[in-house]
């Protein structure tokens, strides 16, 4: 199975277990039959964009939003880390570590040069910097999701607030 495939089903299953809800409840939220939710959870059926949209909105859970984004982008997004310690303290410390590594790499990136001026070592440093930033993005995304879950903040609310801020600064229209 390719990266990014069937992230949503397992994430939905975890959210249902965490909330003590049935597949029928998820089906009702998505306006589909519980058996379809079961197939999505088992991975025998791909979730439609409509099912992902309605369940993510209903549950407002960072893990579910991240999984939906991974599905829609075929894995070109942060994967949910399902084999690490996601306790808020562990994620906090790991996020600091990843940000520091990204910052150290950013300081070394020869971005003042044009592509024509770059040598092989410069390109390696730029690629390393890019990958360190991707690791930091992964850590930060999980950090926000964990804090939303731990302290009952809305994942969607955080992004709405951020978009309003960007709009107020005229970074977006």
mmCIF file with all atom_site columns, C-alpha atoms in Angstrom:
data_model
loop_
_atom_site.group_PDB
_atom_site.id
_atom_site.type_symbol
_atom_site.label_atom_id
_atom_site.label_alt_id
_atom_site.label_comp_id
_atom_site.label_asym_id
_atom_site.label_entity_id
_atom_site.label_seq_id
_atom_site.pdbx_PDB_ins_code
_atom_site.Cartn_x
_atom_site.Cartn_y
_atom_site.Cartn_z
_atom_site.occupancy
_atom_site.B_iso_or_equiv
_atom_site.pdbx_formal_charge
_atom_site.auth_seq_id
_atom_site.auth_comp_id
_atom_site.auth_asym_id
_atom_site.auth_atom_id
_atom_site.pdbx_PDB_model_num
ATOM 1   C CA . UNK A 1 1   ? 0.000   0.000  0.000   1.00 0.00 ? 1   UNK A CA 1
ATOM 2   C CA . UNK A 1 2   ? 1.381   3.410  -0.964  1.00 0.00 ? 2   UNK A CA 1
ATOM 3   C CA . UNK A 1 3   ? 2.026   6.077  1.629   1.00 0.00 ? 3   UNK A CA 1
ATOM 4   C CA . UNK A 1 4   ? -1.080  8.142  2.089   1.00 0.00 ? 4   UNK A CA 1
ATOM 5   C CA . UNK A 1 5   ? -3.446  5.373  1.123   1.00 0.00 ? 5   UNK A CA 1
ATOM 6   C CA . UNK A 1 6   ? -6.043  4.305  3.668   1.00 0.00 ? 6   UNK A CA 1
ATOM 7   C CA . UNK A 1 7   ? -5.051  6.747  6.368   1.00 0.00 ? 7   UNK A CA 1
ATOM 8   C CA . UNK A 1 8   ? -8.606  7.860  6.909   1.00 0.00 ? 8   UNK A CA 1
ATOM 9   C CA . UNK A 1 9   ? -10.191 4.519  7.856   1.00 0.00 ? 9   UNK A CA 1
ATOM 10  C CA . UNK A 1 10  ? -7.820  3.735  10.726  1.00 0.00 ? 10  UNK A CA 1
ATOM 11  C CA . UNK A 1 11  ? -7.994  7.354  11.936  1.00 0.00 ? 11  UNK A CA 1
ATOM 12  C CA . UNK A 1 12  ? -11.800 7.260  11.937  1.00 0.00 ? 12  UNK A CA 1
ATOM 13  C CA . UNK A 1 13  ? -11.723 3.967  13.827  1.00 0.00 ? 13  UNK A CA 1
ATOM 14  C CA . UNK A 1 14  ? -9.450  5.512  16.493  1.00 0.00 ? 14  UNK A CA 1
ATOM 15  C CA . UNK A 1 15  ? -11.664 8.596  16.805  1.00 0.00 ? 15  UNK A CA 1
ATOM 16  C CA . UNK A 1 16  ? -14.756 6.421  17.221  1.00 0.00 ? 16  UNK A CA 1
ATOM 17  C CA . UNK A 1 17  ? -13.063 4.338  19.930  1.00 0.00 ? 17  UNK A CA 1
ATOM 18  C CA . UNK A 1 18  ? -11.795 7.466  21.702  1.00 0.00 ? 18  UNK A CA 1
ATOM 19  C CA . UNK A 1 19  ? -15.281 8.976  21.660  1.00 0.00 ? 19  UNK A CA 1
ATOM 20  C CA . UNK A 1 20  ? -17.049 5.714  22.503  1.00 0.00 ? 20  UNK A CA 1
ATOM 21  C CA . UNK A 1 21  ? -19.141 5.971  19.344  1.00 0.00 ? 21  UNK A CA 1
ATOM 22  C CA . UNK A 1 22  ? -20.372 3.369  16.901  1.00 0.00 ? 22  UNK A CA 1
ATOM 23  C CA . UNK A 1 23  ? -19.926 3.158  13.167  1.00 0.00 ? 23  UNK A CA 1
ATOM 24  C CA . UNK A 1 24  ? -23.628 3.909  12.988  1.00 0.00 ? 24  UNK A CA 1
ATOM 25  C CA . UNK A 1 25  ? -23.030 7.250  14.687  1.00 0.00 ? 25  UNK A CA 1
ATOM 26  C CA . UNK A 1 26  ? -20.285 8.061  12.195  1.00 0.00 ? 26  UNK A CA 1
ATOM 27  C CA . UNK A 1 27  ? -22.600 6.981  9.387   1.00 0.00 ? 27  UNK A CA 1
ATOM 28  C CA . UNK A 1 28  ? -25.313 9.285  10.661  1.00 0.00 ? 28  UNK A CA 1
ATOM 29  C CA . UNK A 1 29  ? -22.837 12.176 10.793  1.00 0.00 ? 29  UNK A CA 1
ATOM 30  C CA . UNK A 1 30  ? -21.768 11.410 7.218   1.00 0.00 ? 30  UNK A CA 1
ATOM 31  C CA . UNK A 1 31  ? -25.300 10.623 5.966   1.00 0.00 ? 31  UNK A CA 1
ATOM 32  C CA . UNK A 1 32  ? -24.259 7.106  4.925   1.00 0.00 ? 32  UNK A CA 1
ATOM 33  C CA . UNK A 1 33  ? -24.934 3.590  6.136   1.00 0.00 ? 33  UNK A CA 1
ATOM 34  C CA . UNK A 1 34  ? -22.910 2.116  9.022   1.00 0.00 ? 34  UNK A CA 1
ATOM 35  C CA . UNK A 1 35  ? -21.796 -0.714 6.741   1.00 0.00 ? 35  UNK A CA 1
ATOM 36  C CA . UNK A 1 36  ? -20.064 1.805  4.470   1.00 0.00 ? 36  UNK A CA 1
ATOM 37  C CA . UNK A 1 37  ? -18.245 3.232  7.498   1.00 0.00 ? 37  UNK A CA 1
ATOM 38  C CA . UNK A 1 38  ? -17.205 -0.336 8.364   1.00 0.00 ? 38  UNK A CA 1
ATOM 39  C CA . UNK A 1 39  ? -15.775 -0.853 4.872   1.00 0.00 ? 39  UNK A CA 1
ATOM 40  C CA . UNK A 1 40  ? -13.891 2.457  5.093   1.00 0.00 ? 40  UNK A CA 1
ATOM 41  C CA . UNK A 1 41  ? -12.475 1.517  8.500   1.00 0.00 ? 41  UNK A CA 1
ATOM 42  C CA . UNK A 1 42  ? -11.415 -1.928 7.199   1.00 0.00 ? 42  UNK A CA 1
ATOM 43  C CA . UNK A 1 43  ? -9.858  -0.396 4.093   1.00 0.00 ? 43  UNK A CA 1
ATOM 44  C CA . UNK A 1 44  ? -12.028 -2.257 1.593   1.00 0.00 ? 44  UNK A CA 1
ATOM 45  C CA . UNK A 1 45  ? -13.646 0.999  0.427   1.00 0.00 ? 45  UNK A CA 1
ATOM 46  C CA . UNK A 1 46  ? -12.078 4.402  -0.174  1.00 0.00 ? 46  UNK A CA 1
ATOM 47  C CA . UNK A 1 47  ? -13.825 7.222  1.655   1.00 0.00 ? 47  UNK A CA 1
ATOM 48  C CA . UNK A 1 48  ? -15.462 9.794  -0.586  1.00 0.00 ? 48  UNK A CA 1
ATOM 49  C CA . UNK A 1 49  ? -14.574 13.442 -0.151  1.00 0.00 ? 49  UNK A CA 1
ATOM 50  C CA . UNK A 1 50  ? -18.107 14.005 1.141   1.00 0.00 ? 50  UNK A CA 1
ATOM 51  C CA . UNK A 1 51  ? -17.730 11.344 3.850   1.00 0.00 ? 51  UNK A CA 1
ATOM 52  C CA . UNK A 1 52  ? -14.360 12.758 4.869   1.00 0.00 ? 52  UNK A CA 1
ATOM 53  C CA . UNK A 1 53  ? -15.727 16.315 4.925   1.00 0.00 ? 53  UNK A CA 1
ATOM 54  C CA . UNK A 1 54  ? -18.748 15.485 7.058   1.00 0.00 ? 54  UNK A CA 1
ATOM 55  C CA . UNK A 1 55  ? -16.939 13.250 9.543   1.00 0.00 ? 55  UNK A CA 1
ATOM 56  C CA . UNK A 1 56  ? -14.004 15.616 10.007  1.00 0.00 ? 56  UNK A CA 1
ATOM 57  C CA . UNK A 1 57  ? -16.419 18.491 10.594  1.00 0.00 ? 57  UNK A CA 1
ATOM 58  C CA . UNK A 1 58  ? -18.509 16.402 13.003  1.00 0.00 ? 58  UNK A CA 1
ATOM 59  C CA . UNK A 1 59  ? -15.614 15.068 15.110  1.00 0.00 ? 59  UNK A CA 1
ATOM 60  C CA . UNK A 1 60  ? -13.282 18.115 14.743  1.00 0.00 ? 60  UNK A CA 1
ATOM 61  C CA . UNK A 1 61  ? -10.284 15.903 15.469  1.00 0.00 ? 61  UNK A CA 1
ATOM 62  C CA . UNK A 1 62  ? -6.773  16.785 14.261  1.00 0.00 ? 62  UNK A CA 1
ATOM 63  C CA . UNK A 1 63  ? -5.873  13.175 13.514  1.00 0.00 ? 63  UNK A CA 1
ATOM 64  C CA . UNK A 1 64  ? -8.934  12.815 11.300  1.00 0.00 ? 64  UNK A CA 1
ATOM 65  C CA . UNK A 1 65  ? -8.244  16.081 9.444   1.00 0.00 ? 65  UNK A CA 1
ATOM 66  C CA . UNK A 1 66  ? -4.616  15.042 8.902   1.00 0.00 ? 66  UNK A CA 1
ATOM 67  C CA . UNK A 1 67  ? -5.714  11.636 7.595   1.00 0.00 ? 67  UNK A CA 1
ATOM 68  C CA . UNK A 1 68  ? -8.244  13.245 5.231   1.00 0.00 ? 68  UNK A CA 1
ATOM 69  C CA . UNK A 1 69  ? -5.575  15.596 3.885   1.00 0.00 ? 69  UNK A CA 1
ATOM 70  C CA . UNK A 1 70  ? -3.256  12.621 3.377   1.00 0.00 ? 70  UNK A CA 1
ATOM 71  C CA . UNK A 1 71  ? -5.951  10.773 1.445   1.00 0.00 ? 71  UNK A CA 1
ATOM 72  C CA . UNK A 1 72  ? -6.829  13.697 -0.800  1.00 0.00 ? 72  UNK A CA 1
ATOM 73  C CA . UNK A 1 73  ? -3.168  14.486 -1.563  1.00 0.00 ? 73  UNK A CA 1
ATOM 74  C CA . UNK A 1 74  ? -2.160  10.817 -2.016  1.00 0.00 ? 74  UNK A CA 1
ATOM 75  C CA . UNK A 1 75  ? 0.329   11.113 0.831   1.00 0.00 ? 75  UNK A CA 1
ATOM 76  C CA . UNK A 1 76  ? 1.785   14.551 0.035   1.00 0.00 ? 76  UNK A CA 1
ATOM 77  C CA . UNK A 1 77  ? 0.982   15.730 3.537   1.00 0.00 ? 77  UNK A CA 1
ATOM 78  C CA . UNK A 1 78  ? 2.006   15.007 7.117   1.00 0.00 ? 78  UNK A CA 1
ATOM 79  C CA . UNK A 1 79  ? 1.303   11.350 7.970   1.00 0.00 ? 79  UNK A CA 1
ATOM 80  C CA . UNK A 1 80  ? -0.223  10.581 11.347  1.00 0.00 ? 80  UNK A CA 1
ATOM 81  C CA . UNK A 1 81  ? 2.528   9.125  13.529  1.00 0.00 ? 81  UNK A CA 1
ATOM 82  C CA . UNK A 1 82  ? 0.983   5.951  14.899  1.00 0.00 ? 82  UNK A CA 1
ATOM 83  C CA . UNK A 1 83  ? 4.108   4.315  16.297  1.00 0.00 ? 83  UNK A CA 1
ATOM 84  C CA . UNK A 1 84  ? 5.438   7.045  18.610  1.00 0.00 ? 84  UNK A CA 1
ATOM 85  C CA . UNK A 1 85  ? 4.671   8.377  22.069  1.00 0.00 ? 85  UNK A CA 1
ATOM 86  C CA . UNK A 1 86  ? 2.051   11.076 21.524  1.00 0.00 ? 86  UNK A CA 1
ATOM 87  C CA . UNK A 1 87  ? 1.869   12.206 25.145  1.00 0.00 ? 87  UNK A CA 1
ATOM 88  C CA . UNK A 1 88  ? 1.791   16.002 25.200  1.00 0.00 ? 88  UNK A CA 1
ATOM 89  C CA . UNK A 1 89  ? 5.156   16.243 27.005  1.00 0.00 ? 89  UNK A CA 1
ATOM 90  C CA . UNK A 1 90  ? 6.910   13.900 24.587  1.00 0.00 ? 90  UNK A CA 1
ATOM 91  C CA . UNK A 1 91  ? 5.482   15.703 21.579  1.00 0.00 ? 91  UNK A CA 1
ATOM 92  C CA . UNK A 1 92  ? 6.453   19.052 23.116  1.00 0.00 ? 92  UNK A CA 1
ATOM 93  C CA . UNK A 1 93  ? 10.096  18.003 23.566  1.00 0.00 ? 93  UNK A CA 1
ATOM 94  C CA . UNK A 1 94  ? 10.313  16.360 20.138  1.00 0.00 ? 94  UNK A CA 1
ATOM 95  C CA . UNK A 1 95  ? 8.850   19.466 18.501  1.00 0.00 ? 95  UNK A CA 1
ATOM 96  C CA . UNK A 1 96  ? 11.486  21.672 20.141  1.00 0.00 ? 96  UNK A CA 1
ATOM 97  C CA . UNK A 1 97  ? 14.188  19.272 18.917  1.00 0.00 ? 97  UNK A CA 1
ATOM 98  C CA . UNK A 1 98  ? 12.853  19.285 15.347  1.00 0.00 ? 98  UNK A CA 1
ATOM 99  C CA . UNK A 1 99  ? 12.499  23.077 15.266  1.00 0.00 ? 99  UNK A CA 1
ATOM 100 C CA . UNK A 1 100 ? 16.096  23.474 16.471  1.00 0.00 ? 100 UNK A CA 1
ATOM 101 C CA . UNK A 1 101 ? 17.368  21.072 13.815  1.00 0.00 ? 101 UNK A CA 1
ATOM 102 C CA . UNK A 1 102 ? 15.410  22.913 11.120  1.00 0.00 ? 102 UNK A CA 1
ATOM 103 C CA . UNK A 1 103 ? 16.705  26.287 12.324  1.00 0.00 ? 103 UNK A CA 1
ATOM 104 C CA . UNK A 1 104 ? 20.314  25.037 12.364  1.00 0.00 ? 104 UNK A CA 1
ATOM 105 C CA . UNK A 1 105 ? 19.900  23.771 8.813   1.00 0.00 ? 105 UNK A CA 1
ATOM 106 C CA . UNK A 1 106 ? 18.172  26.970 7.668   1.00 0.00 ? 106 UNK A CA 1
ATOM 107 C CA . UNK A 1 107 ? 21.162  28.969 8.903   1.00 0.00 ? 107 UNK A CA 1
ATOM 108 C CA . UNK A 1 108 ? 23.466  26.898 6.651   1.00 0.00 ? 108 UNK A CA 1
ATOM 109 C CA . UNK A 1 109 ? 21.309  26.920 3.510   1.00 0.00 ? 109 UNK A CA 1
ATOM 110 C CA . UNK A 1 110 ? 22.990  28.864 0.688   1.00 0.00 ? 110 UNK A CA 1
ATOM 111 C CA . UNK A 1 111 ? 19.757  30.463 -0.488  1.00 0.00 ? 111 UNK A CA 1
ATOM 112 C CA . UNK A 1 112 ? 21.400  33.751 -1.502  1.00 0.00 ? 112 UNK A CA 1
ATOM 113 C CA . UNK A 1 113 ? 22.887  31.969 -4.520  1.00 0.00 ? 113 UNK A CA 1
ATOM 114 C CA . UNK A 1 114 ? 21.041  31.489 -7.775  1.00 0.00 ? 114 UNK A CA 1
ATOM 115 C CA . UNK A 1 115 ? 20.510  27.942 -9.050  1.00 0.00 ? 115 UNK A CA 1
ATOM 116 C CA . UNK A 1 116 ? 23.357  28.467 -11.555 1.00 0.00 ? 116 UNK A CA 1
ATOM 117 C CA . UNK A 1 117 ? 25.764  29.338 -8.724  1.00 0.00 ? 117 UNK A CA 1
ATOM 118 C CA . UNK A 1 118 ? 25.028  26.248 -6.665  1.00 0.00 ? 118 UNK A CA 1
ATOM 119 C CA . UNK A 1 119 ? 27.426  23.323 -6.541  1.00 0.00 ? 119 UNK A CA 1
ATOM 120 C CA . UNK A 1 120 ? 26.609  19.757 -5.517  1.00 0.00 ? 120 UNK A CA 1
ATOM 121 C CA . UNK A 1 121 ? 27.316  20.401 -1.813  1.00 0.00 ? 121 UNK A CA 1
ATOM 122 C CA . UNK A 1 122 ? 25.070  23.481 -1.878  1.00 0.00 ? 122 UNK A CA 1
ATOM 123 C CA . UNK A 1 123 ? 22.231  21.439 -3.378  1.00 0.00 ? 123 UNK A CA 1
ATOM 124 C CA . UNK A 1 124 ? 22.721  18.745 -0.733  1.00 0.00 ? 124 UNK A CA 1
ATOM 125 C CA . UNK A 1 125 ? 22.488  21.388 2.002   1.00 0.00 ? 125 UNK A CA 1
ATOM 126 C CA . UNK A 1 126 ? 19.322  22.848 0.493   1.00 0.00 ? 126 UNK A CA 1
ATOM 127 C CA . UNK A 1 127 ? 17.781  19.371 0.270   1.00 0.00 ? 127 UNK A CA 1
ATOM 128 C CA . UNK A 1 128 ? 18.809  18.647 3.871   1.00 0.00 ? 128 UNK A CA 1
ATOM 129 C CA . UNK A 1 129 ? 17.256  21.952 4.958   1.00 0.00 ? 129 UNK A CA 1
ATOM 130 C CA . UNK A 1 130 ? 14.064  21.143 3.122   1.00 0.00 ? 130 UNK A CA 1
ATOM 131 C CA . UNK A 1 131 ? 13.837  17.723 4.788   1.00 0.00 ? 131 UNK A CA 1
ATOM 132 C CA . UNK A 1 132 ? 14.559  19.189 8.235   1.00 0.00 ? 132 UNK A CA 1
ATOM 133 C CA . UNK A 1 133 ? 11.716  21.641 7.633   1.00 0.00 ? 133 UNK A CA 1
ATOM 134 C CA . UNK A 1 134 ? 9.381   18.792 6.630   1.00 0.00 ? 134 UNK A CA 1
ATOM 135 C CA . UNK A 1 135 ? 10.290  17.011 9.877   1.00 0.00 ? 135 UNK A CA 1
ATOM 136 C CA . UNK A 1 136 ? 9.573   20.204 11.831  1.00 0.00 ? 136 UNK A CA 1
ATOM 137 C CA . UNK A 1 137 ? 6.238   20.606 10.022  1.00 0.00 ? 137 UNK A CA 1
ATOM 138 C CA . UNK A 1 138 ? 5.356   17.033 10.994  1.00 0.00 ? 138 UNK A CA 1
ATOM 139 C CA . UNK A 1 139 ? 6.271   17.672 14.625  1.00 0.00 ? 139 UNK A CA 1
ATOM 140 C CA . UNK A 1 140 ? 4.416   20.992 14.769  1.00 0.00 ? 140 UNK A CA 1
ATOM 141 C CA . UNK A 1 141 ? 1.307   19.526 13.154  1.00 0.00 ? 141 UNK A CA 1
ATOM 142 C CA . UNK A 1 142 ? 1.202   16.718 15.706  1.00 0.00 ? 142 UNK A CA 1
ATOM 143 C CA . UNK A 1 143 ? 1.879   19.187 18.508  1.00 0.00 ? 143 UNK A CA 1
ATOM 144 C CA . UNK A 1 144 ? -1.155  21.257 17.552  1.00 0.00 ? 144 UNK A CA 1
ATOM 145 C CA . UNK A 1 145 ? -3.318  18.129 17.161  1.00 0.00 ? 145 UNK A CA 1
ATOM 146 C CA . UNK A 1 146 ? -2.230  16.775 20.545  1.00 0.00 ? 146 UNK A CA 1
ATOM 147 C CA . UNK A 1 147 ? -2.831  20.104 22.297  1.00 0.00 ? 147 UNK A CA 1
ATOM 148 C CA . UNK A 1 148 ? -6.252  20.456 20.664  1.00 0.00 ? 148 UNK A CA 1
ATOM 149 C CA . UNK A 1 149 ? -7.197  16.994 21.894  1.00 0.00 ? 149 UNK A CA 1
ATOM 150 C CA . UNK A 1 150 ? -5.674  17.397 25.359  1.00 0.00 ? 150 UNK A CA 1
ATOM 151 C CA . UNK A 1 151 ? -7.162  20.807 26.108  1.00 0.00 ? 151 UNK A CA 1
ATOM 152 C CA . UNK A 1 152 ? -10.397 20.552 24.090  1.00 0.00 ? 152 UNK A CA 1
ATOM 153 C CA . UNK A 1 153 ? -9.527  23.186 21.505  1.00 0.00 ? 153 UNK A CA 1
ATOM 154 C CA . UNK A 1 154 ? -11.114 23.018 18.091  1.00 0.00 ? 154 UNK A CA 1
ATOM 155 C CA . UNK A 1 155 ? -8.746  21.968 15.305  1.00 0.00 ? 155 UNK A CA 1
ATOM 156 C CA . UNK A 1 156 ? -10.942 23.770 12.778  1.00 0.00 ? 156 UNK A CA 1
ATOM 157 C CA . UNK A 1 157 ? -11.258 26.749 15.095  1.00 0.00 ? 157 UNK A CA 1
ATOM 158 C CA . UNK A 1 158 ? -7.474  27.080 15.288  1.00 0.00 ? 158 UNK A CA 1
ATOM 159 C CA . UNK A 1 159 ? -7.217  27.110 11.490  1.00 0.00 ? 159 UNK A CA 1
ATOM 160 C CA . UNK A 1 160 ? -10.102 29.570 11.127  1.00 0.00 ? 160 UNK A CA 1
ATOM 161 C CA . UNK A 1 161 ? -8.404  31.884 13.604  1.00 0.00 ? 161 UNK A CA 1
ATOM 162 C CA . UNK A 1 162 ? -5.105  31.538 11.735  1.00 0.00 ? 162 UNK A CA 1
ATOM 163 C CA . UNK A 1 163 ? -6.755  32.294 8.389   1.00 0.00 ? 163 UNK A CA 1
ATOM 164 C CA . UNK A 1 164 ? -8.431  35.367 9.881   1.00 0.00 ? 164 UNK A CA 1
ATOM 165 C CA . UNK A 1 165 ? -5.028  36.522 11.123  1.00 0.00 ? 165 UNK A CA 1
ATOM 166 C CA . UNK A 1 166 ? -3.481  35.983 7.676   1.00 0.00 ? 166 UNK A CA 1
ATOM 167 C CA . UNK A 1 167 ? -6.348  37.905 6.097   1.00 0.00 ? 167 UNK A CA 1
ATOM 168 C CA . UNK A 1 168 ? -5.962  40.779 8.588   1.00 0.00 ? 168 UNK A CA 1
ATOM 169 C CA . UNK A 1 169 ? -2.290  41.033 7.592   1.00 0.00 ? 169 UNK A CA 1
ATOM 170 C CA . UNK A 1 170 ? -3.313  40.921 3.923   1.00 0.00 ? 170 UNK A CA 1
ATOM 171 C CA . UNK A 1 171 ? -1.261  37.760 3.327   1.00 0.00 ? 171 UNK A CA 1
ATOM 172 C CA . UNK A 1 172 ? -4.340  36.180 1.751   1.00 0.00 ? 172 UNK A CA 1
ATOM 173 C CA . UNK A 1 173 ? -7.392  37.661 0.058   1.00 0.00 ? 173 UNK A CA 1
#
